[in-house]
PDB file of C-alpha atoms in Angstrom:
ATOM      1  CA  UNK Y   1      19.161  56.643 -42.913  1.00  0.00           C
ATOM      2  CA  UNK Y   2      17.337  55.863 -40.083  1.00  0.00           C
ATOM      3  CA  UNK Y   3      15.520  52.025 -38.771  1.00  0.00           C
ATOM      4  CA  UNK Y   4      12.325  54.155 -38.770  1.00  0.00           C
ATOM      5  CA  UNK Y   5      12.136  54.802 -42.673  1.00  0.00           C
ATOM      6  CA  UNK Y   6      13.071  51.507 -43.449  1.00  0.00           C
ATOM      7  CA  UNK Y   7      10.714  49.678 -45.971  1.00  0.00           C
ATOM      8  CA  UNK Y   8       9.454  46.199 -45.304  1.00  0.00           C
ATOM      9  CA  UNK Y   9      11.097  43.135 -46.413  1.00  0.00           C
ATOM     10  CA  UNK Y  10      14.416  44.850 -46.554  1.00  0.00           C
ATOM     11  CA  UNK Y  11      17.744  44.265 -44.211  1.00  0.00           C
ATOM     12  CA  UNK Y  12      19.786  47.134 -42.907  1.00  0.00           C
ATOM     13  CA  UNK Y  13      22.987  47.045 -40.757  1.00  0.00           C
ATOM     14  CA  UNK Y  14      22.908  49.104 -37.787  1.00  0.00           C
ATOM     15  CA  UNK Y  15      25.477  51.930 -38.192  1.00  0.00           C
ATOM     16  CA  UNK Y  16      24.889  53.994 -34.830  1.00  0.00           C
ATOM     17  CA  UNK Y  17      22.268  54.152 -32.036  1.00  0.00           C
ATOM     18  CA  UNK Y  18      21.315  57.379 -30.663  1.00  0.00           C
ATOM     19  CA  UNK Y  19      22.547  57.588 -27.008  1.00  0.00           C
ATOM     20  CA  UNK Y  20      18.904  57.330 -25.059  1.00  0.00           C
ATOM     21  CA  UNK Y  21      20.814  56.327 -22.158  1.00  0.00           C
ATOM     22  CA  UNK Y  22      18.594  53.213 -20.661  1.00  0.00           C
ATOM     23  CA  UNK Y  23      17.032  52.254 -23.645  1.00  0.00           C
ATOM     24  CA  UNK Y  24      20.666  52.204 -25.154  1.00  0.00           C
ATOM     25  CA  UNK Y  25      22.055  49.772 -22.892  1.00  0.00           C
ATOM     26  CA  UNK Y  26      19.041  47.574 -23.200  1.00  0.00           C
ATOM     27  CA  UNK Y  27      19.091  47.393 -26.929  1.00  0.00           C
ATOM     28  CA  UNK Y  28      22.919  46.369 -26.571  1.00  0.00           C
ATOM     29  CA  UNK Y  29      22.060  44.355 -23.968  1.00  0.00           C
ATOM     30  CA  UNK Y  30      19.522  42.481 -26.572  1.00  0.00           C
ATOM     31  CA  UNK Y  31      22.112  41.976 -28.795  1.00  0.00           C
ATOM     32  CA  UNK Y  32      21.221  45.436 -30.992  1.00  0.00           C
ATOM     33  CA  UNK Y  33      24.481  47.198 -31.428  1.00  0.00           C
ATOM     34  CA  UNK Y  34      26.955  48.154 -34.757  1.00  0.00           C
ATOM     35  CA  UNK Y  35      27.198  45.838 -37.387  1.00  0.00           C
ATOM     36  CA  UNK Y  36      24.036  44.248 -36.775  1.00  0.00           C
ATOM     37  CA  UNK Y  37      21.702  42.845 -39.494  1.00  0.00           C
ATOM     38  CA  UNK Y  38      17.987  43.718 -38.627  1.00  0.00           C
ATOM     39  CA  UNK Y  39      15.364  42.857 -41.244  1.00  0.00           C
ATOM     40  CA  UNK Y  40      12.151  44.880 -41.029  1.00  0.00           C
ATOM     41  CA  UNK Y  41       9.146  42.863 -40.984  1.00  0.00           C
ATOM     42  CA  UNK Y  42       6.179  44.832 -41.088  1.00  0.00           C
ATOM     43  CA  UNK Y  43       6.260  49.036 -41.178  1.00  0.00           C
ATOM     44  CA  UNK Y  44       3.253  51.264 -40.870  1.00  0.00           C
ATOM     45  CA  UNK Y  45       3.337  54.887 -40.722  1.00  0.00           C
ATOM     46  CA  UNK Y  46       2.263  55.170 -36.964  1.00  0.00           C
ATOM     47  CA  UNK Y  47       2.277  52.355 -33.891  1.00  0.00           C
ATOM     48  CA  UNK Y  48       4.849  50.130 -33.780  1.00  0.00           C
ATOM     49  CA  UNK Y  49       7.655  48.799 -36.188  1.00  0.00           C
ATOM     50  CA  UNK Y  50       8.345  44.592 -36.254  1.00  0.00           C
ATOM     51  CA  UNK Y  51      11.838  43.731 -36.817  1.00  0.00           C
ATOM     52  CA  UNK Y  52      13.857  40.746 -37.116  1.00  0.00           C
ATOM     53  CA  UNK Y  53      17.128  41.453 -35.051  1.00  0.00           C
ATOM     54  CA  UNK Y  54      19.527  37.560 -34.756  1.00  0.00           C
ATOM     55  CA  UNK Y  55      16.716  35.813 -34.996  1.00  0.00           C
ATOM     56  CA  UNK Y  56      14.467  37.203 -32.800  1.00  0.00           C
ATOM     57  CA  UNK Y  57      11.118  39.400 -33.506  1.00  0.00           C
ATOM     58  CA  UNK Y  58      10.980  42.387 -31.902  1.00  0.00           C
ATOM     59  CA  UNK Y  59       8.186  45.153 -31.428  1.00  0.00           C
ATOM     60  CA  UNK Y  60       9.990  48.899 -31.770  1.00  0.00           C
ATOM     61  CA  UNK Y  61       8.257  52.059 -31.239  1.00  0.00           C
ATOM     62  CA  UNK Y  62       9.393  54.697 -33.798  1.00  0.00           C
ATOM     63  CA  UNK Y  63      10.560  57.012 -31.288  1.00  0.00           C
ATOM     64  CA  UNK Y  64      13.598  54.135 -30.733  1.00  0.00           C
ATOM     65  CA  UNK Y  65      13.805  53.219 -34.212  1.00  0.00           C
ATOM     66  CA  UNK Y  66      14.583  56.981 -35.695  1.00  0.00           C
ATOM     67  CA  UNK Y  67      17.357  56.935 -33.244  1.00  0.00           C
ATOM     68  CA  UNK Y  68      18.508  53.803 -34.815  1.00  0.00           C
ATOM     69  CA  UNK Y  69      21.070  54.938 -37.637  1.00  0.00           C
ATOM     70  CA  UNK Y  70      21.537  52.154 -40.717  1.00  0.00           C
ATOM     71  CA  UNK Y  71      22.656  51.104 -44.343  1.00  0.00           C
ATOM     72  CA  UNK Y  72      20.750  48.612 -46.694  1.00  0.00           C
ATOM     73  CA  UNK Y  73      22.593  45.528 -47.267  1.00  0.00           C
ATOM     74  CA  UNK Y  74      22.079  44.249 -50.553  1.00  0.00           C
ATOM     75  CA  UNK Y  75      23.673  40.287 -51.201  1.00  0.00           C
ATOM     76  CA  UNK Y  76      26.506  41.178 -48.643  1.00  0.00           C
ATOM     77  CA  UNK Y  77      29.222  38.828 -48.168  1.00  0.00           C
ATOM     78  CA  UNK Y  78      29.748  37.749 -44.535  1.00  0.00           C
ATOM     79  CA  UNK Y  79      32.015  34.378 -43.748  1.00  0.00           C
ATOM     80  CA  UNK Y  80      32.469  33.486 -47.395  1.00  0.00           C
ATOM     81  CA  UNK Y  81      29.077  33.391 -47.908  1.00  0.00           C
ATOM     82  CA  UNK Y  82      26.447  35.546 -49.606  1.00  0.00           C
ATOM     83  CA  UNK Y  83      23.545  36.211 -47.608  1.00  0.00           C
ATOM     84  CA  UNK Y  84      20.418  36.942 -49.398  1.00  0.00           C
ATOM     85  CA  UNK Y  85      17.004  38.450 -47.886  1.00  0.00           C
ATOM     86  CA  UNK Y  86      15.375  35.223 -47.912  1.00  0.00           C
ATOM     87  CA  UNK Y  87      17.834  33.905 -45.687  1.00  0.00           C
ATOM     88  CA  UNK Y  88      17.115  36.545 -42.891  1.00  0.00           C
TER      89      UNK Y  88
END
């Protein structure tokens, strides 16, 4: 599915990024590449998407995000540890 029809208060790990050549390398250059757990704060249906990406909040048009390609994660183990949503 793609960032961009994510629902609010859920995580996703970043499968794929469309290649938008700079905006590519600067989202990998933020620390936005595969594997990555982004939790999506706050989602309307037009302007702007807030996400939570290590951390950090960032402000994503929706352009970027439906090139962003993810997966839920639901309680996924990581390091021996379960990481929950509230933990994001």
């Amino acid at each position: 599915m793609k960032l961009s029809e994510g629902k609010t208060g859920q995580v996703y790990e970043v499968r794929s990024i469309e290649d938008m050549d700079q905006i590519t390398r600067r989202l990998e250059a933020l620390g936005l590449t595969g594997k990555t757990q982004v939790a999506v704060l706050n989602s309307k249906k037009q302007g702007c998407m807030i996400i939570r990406v290590r951390g950090t909040r960032w402000a994503i048009g929706r352009r970027i995000a439906e090139g962003i390609e993810v997966e839920a994660v639901v309680n996924k183990i990581r390091k021996g540890k379960a990481i929950f949503l509230s933990q994001m």
